[in-house]
Amino acid sequence: MKNYEALATELGHEITKREAGAFEVNAALAAHPEIHGEELQSMTAHVNFLKTNGIQAETDFCGIPHAYFAHVLGQADAKHRVAILAEYDALPEIGHGCGHCASGSISLLAAAALKGMENELGDIAVDIIGTPDEEYTGQKTAMVERGVFDKYDFAVMIHMESGVSYSNYKFMALEALRVRFKGQSAHAAASPWHGRNALDAATLCMAACGLARQQLSRDAVISYYLVKGGNASNSIPDFTELEFCLRAAKVPGLKLVKEAVLRAVKGAAIATNTTFEYNSIGYPFSDLVQVETATRLIEDAMTEANVPHQRFPVQSASSDIGAVSYRCPAFQPALAVSDHCFALHTQEMADCMVKPEINGTIRTGAEIIARTILKLAVDPSRFDAIRSEWKAALQEA
């Protein structure tokens, strides 16, 4: 095998040959965003790019609509396996306000460039997996439950960020719930005593959740909104609905937060003589297991790509890649698309996806992912060190 410096030089040439197609994929997705469950054209654009670069993809992978899988390089019995993950779903109304059109294009370009070097990388296999519906359901978790990631030693993708680039995110565990209270309608003036007020139940529930925060750990987050609160001011509401988003630093802590919320729900129903039911929305998200050895490897690749970067300061936000990190070492560094900070899931981020500068970000991101994989291929002992540290982190979690 060539040394790392020679491979990195060759990588640059391979990226240059293929980058225009990746830029086109980003532009097409940014112009025609598709939300969760509707990503057919986005998936097709990804699959066509891969085919153009000699990579055949299986669509509707794992029985998940608009997911795909493609083997990029390496033998089926390779000693070490790497998964490059690609996202491409958008947000309702905003479009690509989370930047998945660009982050998915980064993964495509990294995979295609490595394909051009398939005879150079020794006993390592690389796959690319298209993962739709990150924003709402979290279909990576469905893949986790079906054992997709059990065979991998390393999984990676890059996300978009504003202002600052990060070598790895620190995600929180998350679960979303819908809670419905059912009571009895009645005229609010003529015969309120015949009613059982479902809005009172929702109000008491929200107040109880606010008070419960004092007894929860500092990392606990309970956020909610009233989906439906009634139909008229002169009628006792017989039905109300709340949506909760619950977070905690780790999965065990999330269980405690959920238990506190459900106690509040039950207590509110008892107090108002109403009934309740609830269900989870999508899959629960796990925190992202941190592996220092691999994070430093990614930082080296970012430095080589001339990307100033920091460590993510605190746990915040959530993603379904957290579930992947409980089955194999998984990483999500982030690249800044602006020189100033602003919130994600905004029109400002969506606007960045169509500016000329995004093409440079896509190229740089592909270089970071591919350089990280080259480092692993040149020194496979790093796989063992990463897995050992990951197992220890899992036990702690």
Coordinates of C-alpha atoms in Angstrom, one line a residue:
M1 CA 0.0 0.0 0.0
K2 CA 1.2 3.6 -0.7
N3 CA 1.9 5.8 2.2
Y4 CA -0.7 8.2 3.5
E5 CA 0.7 11.3 1.8
A6 CA 0.7 9.6 -1.6
L7 CA -2.9 8.3 -1.1
A8 CA -4.1 11.8 0.1
T9 CA -2.7 13.3 -3.1
E10 CA -4.4 10.7 -5.2
L11 CA -7.6 11.3 -3.3
G12 CA -7.5 15.0 -4.2
H13 CA -7.4 14.1 -7.9
E14 CA -10.3 11.6 -7.6
I15 CA -12.4 14.2 -5.8
T16 CA -11.7 16.8 -8.5
K17 CA -12.8 14.3 -11.2
R18 CA -16.2 13.7 -9.5
E19 CA -17.1 16.9 -7.7
A20 CA -19.2 18.5 -10.4
G21 CA -21.8 15.7 -10.2
A22 CA -22.0 16.0 -6.4
F23 CA -22.5 19.8 -6.7
E24 CA -25.4 19.1 -9.1
V25 CA -27.0 16.7 -6.7
N26 CA -27.0 19.3 -4.0
A27 CA -28.4 21.9 -6.3
A28 CA -31.2 19.6 -7.4
L29 CA -32.2 18.7 -3.9
A30 CA -32.0 22.3 -2.7
A31 CA -34.3 23.3 -5.5
H32 CA -36.8 20.5 -4.9
P33 CA -36.7 19.6 -1.2
E34 CA -38.6 16.5 -0.1
I35 CA -39.8 15.9 3.5
H36 CA -39.8 12.7 5.4
G37 CA -41.5 9.8 3.6
E38 CA -41.4 11.6 0.3
E39 CA -37.7 11.5 -0.7
L40 CA -38.1 9.4 -3.9
Q41 CA -36.5 12.0 -6.2
S42 CA -33.8 12.7 -3.7
M43 CA -32.9 9.1 -3.4
T44 CA -33.0 8.7 -7.1
A45 CA -30.5 11.5 -7.5
H46 CA -28.2 9.9 -5.1
V47 CA -28.5 6.5 -6.7
N48 CA -27.9 7.9 -10.2
F49 CA -24.8 9.7 -9.0
L50 CA -23.4 6.5 -7.6
K51 CA -24.2 4.6 -10.8
T52 CA -22.4 7.2 -12.9
N53 CA -19.4 6.5 -10.7
G54 CA -19.5 2.8 -11.0
I55 CA -21.4 2.0 -7.8
Q56 CA -24.6 0.0 -7.9
A57 CA -27.2 0.7 -5.2
E58 CA -30.1 -1.3 -3.8
T59 CA -33.2 0.9 -3.2
D60 CA -35.8 0.6 -0.5
F61 CA -33.1 -1.0 1.6
C62 CA -34.3 -2.9 4.6
G63 CA -37.8 -2.4 3.5
I64 CA -37.6 1.3 4.3
P65 CA -39.0 3.5 1.5
H66 CA -36.4 5.7 -0.1
A67 CA -33.5 4.2 1.8
Y68 CA -30.6 2.7 -0.2
F69 CA -27.4 0.6 0.2
A70 CA -24.4 0.4 -2.0
H71 CA -21.1 -1.5 -1.6
V72 CA -18.3 0.9 -2.6
L73 CA -15.1 -1.2 -2.3
G74 CA -13.5 -4.1 -0.6
Q75 CA -14.2 -7.8 -0.3
A76 CA -17.2 -9.3 1.4
D77 CA -14.9 -10.9 4.0
A78 CA -12.8 -7.8 4.6
K79 CA -11.4 -7.6 8.1
H80 CA -12.7 -4.1 8.7
R81 CA -15.8 -2.4 7.4
V82 CA -16.7 1.3 7.2
A83 CA -20.2 2.8 6.6
I84 CA -20.6 6.3 5.1
L85 CA -24.1 7.6 5.9
A86 CA -26.0 9.9 3.7
E87 CA -29.1 12.0 4.6
Y88 CA -31.4 13.9 2.2
D89 CA -34.7 14.7 3.8
A90 CA -35.9 18.3 4.1
L91 CA -38.1 20.2 6.6
P92 CA -41.7 21.2 6.0
E93 CA -42.0 24.7 4.5
I94 CA -38.4 25.6 5.1
G95 CA -36.8 23.1 2.8
H96 CA -33.2 22.2 3.4
G97 CA -32.9 24.2 6.6
C98 CA -30.8 21.5 8.1
G99 CA -28.5 21.2 5.1
H100 CA -29.1 17.6 4.3
C101 CA -28.9 18.3 0.5
A102 CA -25.2 19.3 1.1
S103 CA -24.3 16.7 3.7
G104 CA -25.7 13.9 1.6
S105 CA -23.7 15.2 -1.4
I106 CA -20.5 15.2 0.8
S107 CA -21.1 11.5 1.5
L108 CA -21.7 10.7 -2.2
L109 CA -18.5 12.5 -3.2
A110 CA -16.4 10.8 -0.5
A111 CA -17.7 7.4 -1.6
A112 CA -17.1 8.0 -5.3
A113 CA -13.6 9.3 -4.7
L114 CA -12.7 6.2 -2.6
K115 CA -14.2 4.0 -5.4
G116 CA -11.6 5.4 -7.7
M117 CA -8.9 4.2 -5.3
E118 CA -10.4 0.7 -4.7
N119 CA -7.1 -1.1 -5.6
E120 CA -5.1 1.0 -3.1
L121 CA -6.8 0.5 0.3
G122 CA -5.9 -3.0 1.4
D123 CA -8.2 -5.2 3.5
I124 CA -11.0 -2.7 4.2
A125 CA -14.6 -2.5 2.9
V126 CA -16.5 0.7 2.5
D127 CA -20.3 0.9 2.0
I128 CA -22.6 3.9 1.6
I129 CA -26.1 3.8 3.2
G130 CA -28.8 6.3 2.3
T131 CA -30.8 7.1 5.5
P132 CA -34.1 9.0 4.8
D133 CA -36.4 10.6 7.4
E134 CA -33.9 11.7 10.0
E135 CA -36.0 14.8 10.9
Y136 CA -39.2 13.1 12.0
T137 CA -39.2 9.3 12.4
G138 CA -35.4 8.5 12.6
Q139 CA -35.1 5.7 10.2
K140 CA -31.4 5.0 11.1
T141 CA -33.0 3.5 14.3
A142 CA -35.1 1.2 12.2
M143 CA -31.9 0.0 10.5
V144 CA -30.2 -0.4 13.9
E145 CA -33.1 -2.6 15.0
R146 CA -32.7 -4.8 11.9
G147 CA -29.0 -5.3 12.6
V148 CA -27.6 -3.3 9.7
F149 CA -24.7 -1.7 11.6
D150 CA -23.6 -4.7 13.7
K151 CA -20.9 -5.6 11.2
Y152 CA -19.3 -2.1 11.0
D153 CA -16.2 -0.9 12.7
F154 CA -16.8 2.8 11.9
A155 CA -19.7 4.9 10.6
V156 CA -19.4 8.5 9.6
M157 CA -21.2 11.4 8.0
I158 CA -20.8 15.2 8.1
H159 CA -23.6 17.7 9.1
M160 CA -23.9 21.4 8.2
E161 CA -23.4 24.0 10.9
S162 CA -23.2 27.8 11.1
G163 CA -20.2 29.9 12.2
V164 CA -18.1 27.1 13.7
S165 CA -17.0 23.7 12.5
Y166 CA -16.9 20.8 15.0
S167 CA -15.0 17.6 15.1
N168 CA -17.9 15.7 16.5
Y169 CA -21.4 16.5 17.8
K170 CA -22.5 15.7 21.4
F171 CA -26.1 14.6 21.0
M172 CA -28.7 14.0 23.7
A173 CA -31.1 11.1 24.0
L174 CA -34.6 12.1 22.9
E175 CA -38.2 10.8 22.7
A176 CA -41.3 12.5 21.4
L177 CA -44.8 11.8 22.6
R178 CA -48.3 12.7 21.7
V179 CA -50.7 12.8 24.7
R180 CA -54.5 13.0 24.3
F181 CA -57.0 13.8 27.1
K182 CA -60.6 12.8 26.6
G183 CA -63.5 14.3 28.7
Q184 CA -67.1 15.3 28.2
S185 CA -68.4 18.3 26.4
A186 CA -71.0 20.6 28.0
H187 CA -72.3 24.2 27.7
A188 CA -69.8 26.3 29.6
A189 CA -72.5 28.5 31.2
A190 CA -75.8 26.5 31.2
S191 CA -74.5 23.2 32.5
P192 CA -70.7 23.1 33.1
W193 CA -71.2 20.5 35.9
H194 CA -72.1 18.0 33.2
G195 CA -68.7 18.4 31.6
R196 CA -65.3 16.9 32.2
N197 CA -62.7 19.5 30.9
A198 CA -60.0 18.0 28.8
L199 CA -58.3 21.5 28.5
D200 CA -58.1 21.6 32.3
A201 CA -56.3 18.3 32.2
A202 CA -53.8 19.6 29.6
T203 CA -53.3 22.8 31.6
L204 CA -52.6 20.8 34.8
C205 CA -50.3 18.5 32.9
M206 CA -48.2 21.3 31.6
A207 CA -48.0 22.9 35.0
A208 CA -47.0 19.7 36.6
C209 CA -44.2 19.1 34.1
G210 CA -42.9 22.6 34.7
L211 CA -42.8 21.9 38.5
A212 CA -41.3 18.4 38.0
R213 CA -38.1 20.0 36.4
Q214 CA -36.8 20.9 39.9
Q215 CA -36.5 17.2 40.8
L216 CA -34.9 16.1 37.5
S217 CA -31.2 16.3 36.6
R218 CA -29.8 19.5 35.1
D219 CA -29.5 17.9 31.6
A220 CA -33.3 17.0 31.5
V221 CA -35.3 18.9 28.9
I222 CA -39.1 18.9 28.7
S223 CA -40.6 20.9 25.9
Y224 CA -44.2 20.8 24.6
Y225 CA -47.0 22.5 22.8
L226 CA -50.7 22.3 22.7
V227 CA -51.8 20.7 19.5
K228 CA -55.5 21.0 20.1
G229 CA -57.2 22.8 22.9
G230 CA -60.9 22.9 22.0
N231 CA -63.3 24.4 19.5
A232 CA -65.2 27.2 21.2
S233 CA -64.9 29.4 24.4
N234 CA -68.5 28.6 25.4
S235 CA -68.1 24.9 25.4
I236 CA -66.3 22.6 27.8
P237 CA -63.5 20.9 25.6
D238 CA -63.9 17.2 25.5
F239 CA -60.6 16.5 23.7
T240 CA -57.1 18.0 23.9
E241 CA -53.8 16.9 22.6
L242 CA -50.2 17.8 23.6
E243 CA -46.9 17.0 21.9
F244 CA -43.8 16.5 24.1
C245 CA -40.2 16.4 23.2
L246 CA -38.1 14.9 26.0
R247 CA -34.3 14.9 26.2
A248 CA -31.6 13.8 28.6
A249 CA -27.8 13.4 28.4
K250 CA -28.0 9.6 28.3
V251 CA -30.6 6.9 27.6
P252 CA -31.1 5.9 31.3
G253 CA -31.8 9.6 32.2
L254 CA -34.3 9.9 29.4
K255 CA -36.3 7.0 31.0
L256 CA -36.6 9.0 34.2
V257 CA -37.8 12.1 32.3
K258 CA -40.4 10.1 30.5
E259 CA -41.6 8.6 33.8
A260 CA -42.0 12.1 35.4
V261 CA -44.0 13.3 32.4
L262 CA -46.3 10.3 32.4
R263 CA -46.9 10.8 36.2
A264 CA -48.0 14.3 35.4
V265 CA -50.3 13.1 32.6
K266 CA -51.9 10.5 34.9
G267 CA -52.3 12.9 37.8
A268 CA -53.9 15.5 35.6
A269 CA -56.4 13.0 34.3
I270 CA -57.3 11.9 37.8
A271 CA -57.7 15.4 39.0
T272 CA -60.1 16.3 36.1
N273 CA -61.9 13.0 35.9
T274 CA -60.7 12.6 32.3
T275 CA -59.0 9.7 30.5
F276 CA -55.7 9.8 28.6
E277 CA -53.7 7.9 26.0
Y278 CA -50.3 8.5 24.6
N279 CA -48.0 7.2 21.9
S280 CA -44.4 7.7 20.8
I281 CA -43.7 9.7 17.6
G282 CA -41.1 8.0 15.5
Y283 CA -38.2 6.2 17.2
P284 CA -36.4 7.3 20.4
F285 CA -33.0 8.8 19.7
S286 CA -30.0 7.8 21.7
D287 CA -27.1 10.0 22.8
L288 CA -24.0 9.8 20.7
V289 CA -21.3 7.6 22.3
Q290 CA -18.1 9.5 22.3
V291 CA -14.8 7.9 21.3
E292 CA -11.8 10.2 21.8
T293 CA -9.3 8.2 19.6
A294 CA -11.6 8.5 16.5
T295 CA -12.5 12.2 17.2
R296 CA -8.8 13.0 17.2
L297 CA -8.4 11.2 13.9
I298 CA -11.2 13.3 12.4
E299 CA -9.6 16.5 13.8
D300 CA -6.3 15.6 12.1
A301 CA -8.3 15.2 8.8
M302 CA -10.0 18.6 9.4
T303 CA -6.6 20.3 10.0
E304 CA -5.2 18.8 6.8
A305 CA -8.2 20.1 5.0
N306 CA -7.5 23.6 6.4
V307 CA -10.7 23.7 8.4
P308 CA -10.5 25.5 11.8
H309 CA -12.5 23.5 14.3
Q310 CA -13.6 23.1 17.9
R311 CA -15.0 20.5 20.2
F312 CA -18.7 20.7 20.6
P313 CA -19.1 22.6 23.9
V314 CA -22.2 21.0 25.4
Q315 CA -24.8 18.3 24.7
S316 CA -27.6 19.7 22.7
A317 CA -30.0 18.6 19.9
S318 CA -30.5 15.0 18.9
S319 CA -30.2 12.7 15.9
D320 CA -30.9 9.1 15.0
I321 CA -27.1 8.6 14.4
G322 CA -27.1 8.2 18.2
A323 CA -28.7 4.8 17.9
V324 CA -26.1 3.8 15.4
S325 CA -23.3 4.7 17.9
Y326 CA -24.7 2.1 20.3
R327 CA -24.1 -0.6 17.7
C328 CA -20.8 0.5 16.2
P329 CA -18.5 3.5 16.6
A330 CA -20.3 6.4 14.8
F331 CA -19.3 10.0 14.3
Q332 CA -20.9 13.2 12.9
P333 CA -18.5 16.1 12.6
A334 CA -19.9 19.4 11.3
L335 CA -18.8 22.0 8.8
A336 CA -19.6 25.7 9.0
V337 CA -21.4 27.1 6.0
S338 CA -21.1 30.7 7.2
D339 CA -18.8 33.1 9.0
H340 CA -21.4 33.9 11.6
C341 CA -23.7 31.8 13.9
F342 CA -27.4 31.3 13.4
A343 CA -29.9 28.7 14.3
L344 CA -30.4 25.5 12.3
H345 CA -33.8 24.6 10.9
T346 CA -34.1 28.1 9.5
Q347 CA -34.5 29.8 6.2
E348 CA -31.0 31.2 6.6
M349 CA -29.5 27.7 6.5
A350 CA -31.7 26.8 3.5
D351 CA -30.4 29.9 1.7
C352 CA -26.8 28.8 2.3
M353 CA -27.5 25.6 0.4
V354 CA -27.9 27.5 -2.9
K355 CA -25.0 29.9 -2.6
P356 CA -21.8 29.2 -4.7
E357 CA -19.7 28.8 -1.5
I358 CA -21.6 25.5 -0.7
N359 CA -19.6 23.7 -3.4
G360 CA -16.4 24.3 -1.6
T361 CA -17.9 23.0 1.6
I362 CA -19.1 19.8 -0.2
R363 CA -15.6 19.2 -1.5
T364 CA -14.0 19.9 1.8
G365 CA -16.4 17.6 3.6
A366 CA -15.7 14.8 1.2
E367 CA -12.0 15.2 1.7
I368 CA -12.4 15.0 5.5
I369 CA -14.5 11.8 5.4
A370 CA -12.2 10.2 2.8
R371 CA -9.0 11.2 4.6
T372 CA -10.3 9.8 7.8
I373 CA -10.9 6.5 6.1
L374 CA -7.5 6.6 4.4
K375 CA -5.9 7.0 7.9
L376 CA -7.7 3.8 9.0
A377 CA -6.7 1.9 5.9
V378 CA -3.0 2.8 6.3
D379 CA -3.0 1.8 10.0
P380 CA -5.7 -0.8 10.6
S381 CA -4.6 -1.1 14.3
R382 CA -6.6 2.1 14.8
F383 CA -9.8 0.1 14.3
D384 CA -8.9 -2.1 17.3
A385 CA -8.1 1.0 19.4
I386 CA -11.3 2.7 18.5
R387 CA -13.5 -0.4 19.1
S388 CA -11.8 -1.0 22.5
E389 CA -12.5 2.6 23.6
W390 CA -16.0 2.4 22.2
K391 CA -16.8 -0.7 24.2
A392 CA -15.6 1.0 27.4
A393 CA -17.7 4.0 26.6
L394 CA -20.8 1.8 26.1
Q395 CA -20.3 0.2 29.5
E396 CA -20.1 3.6 31.1
A397 CA -23.2 4.8 29.3

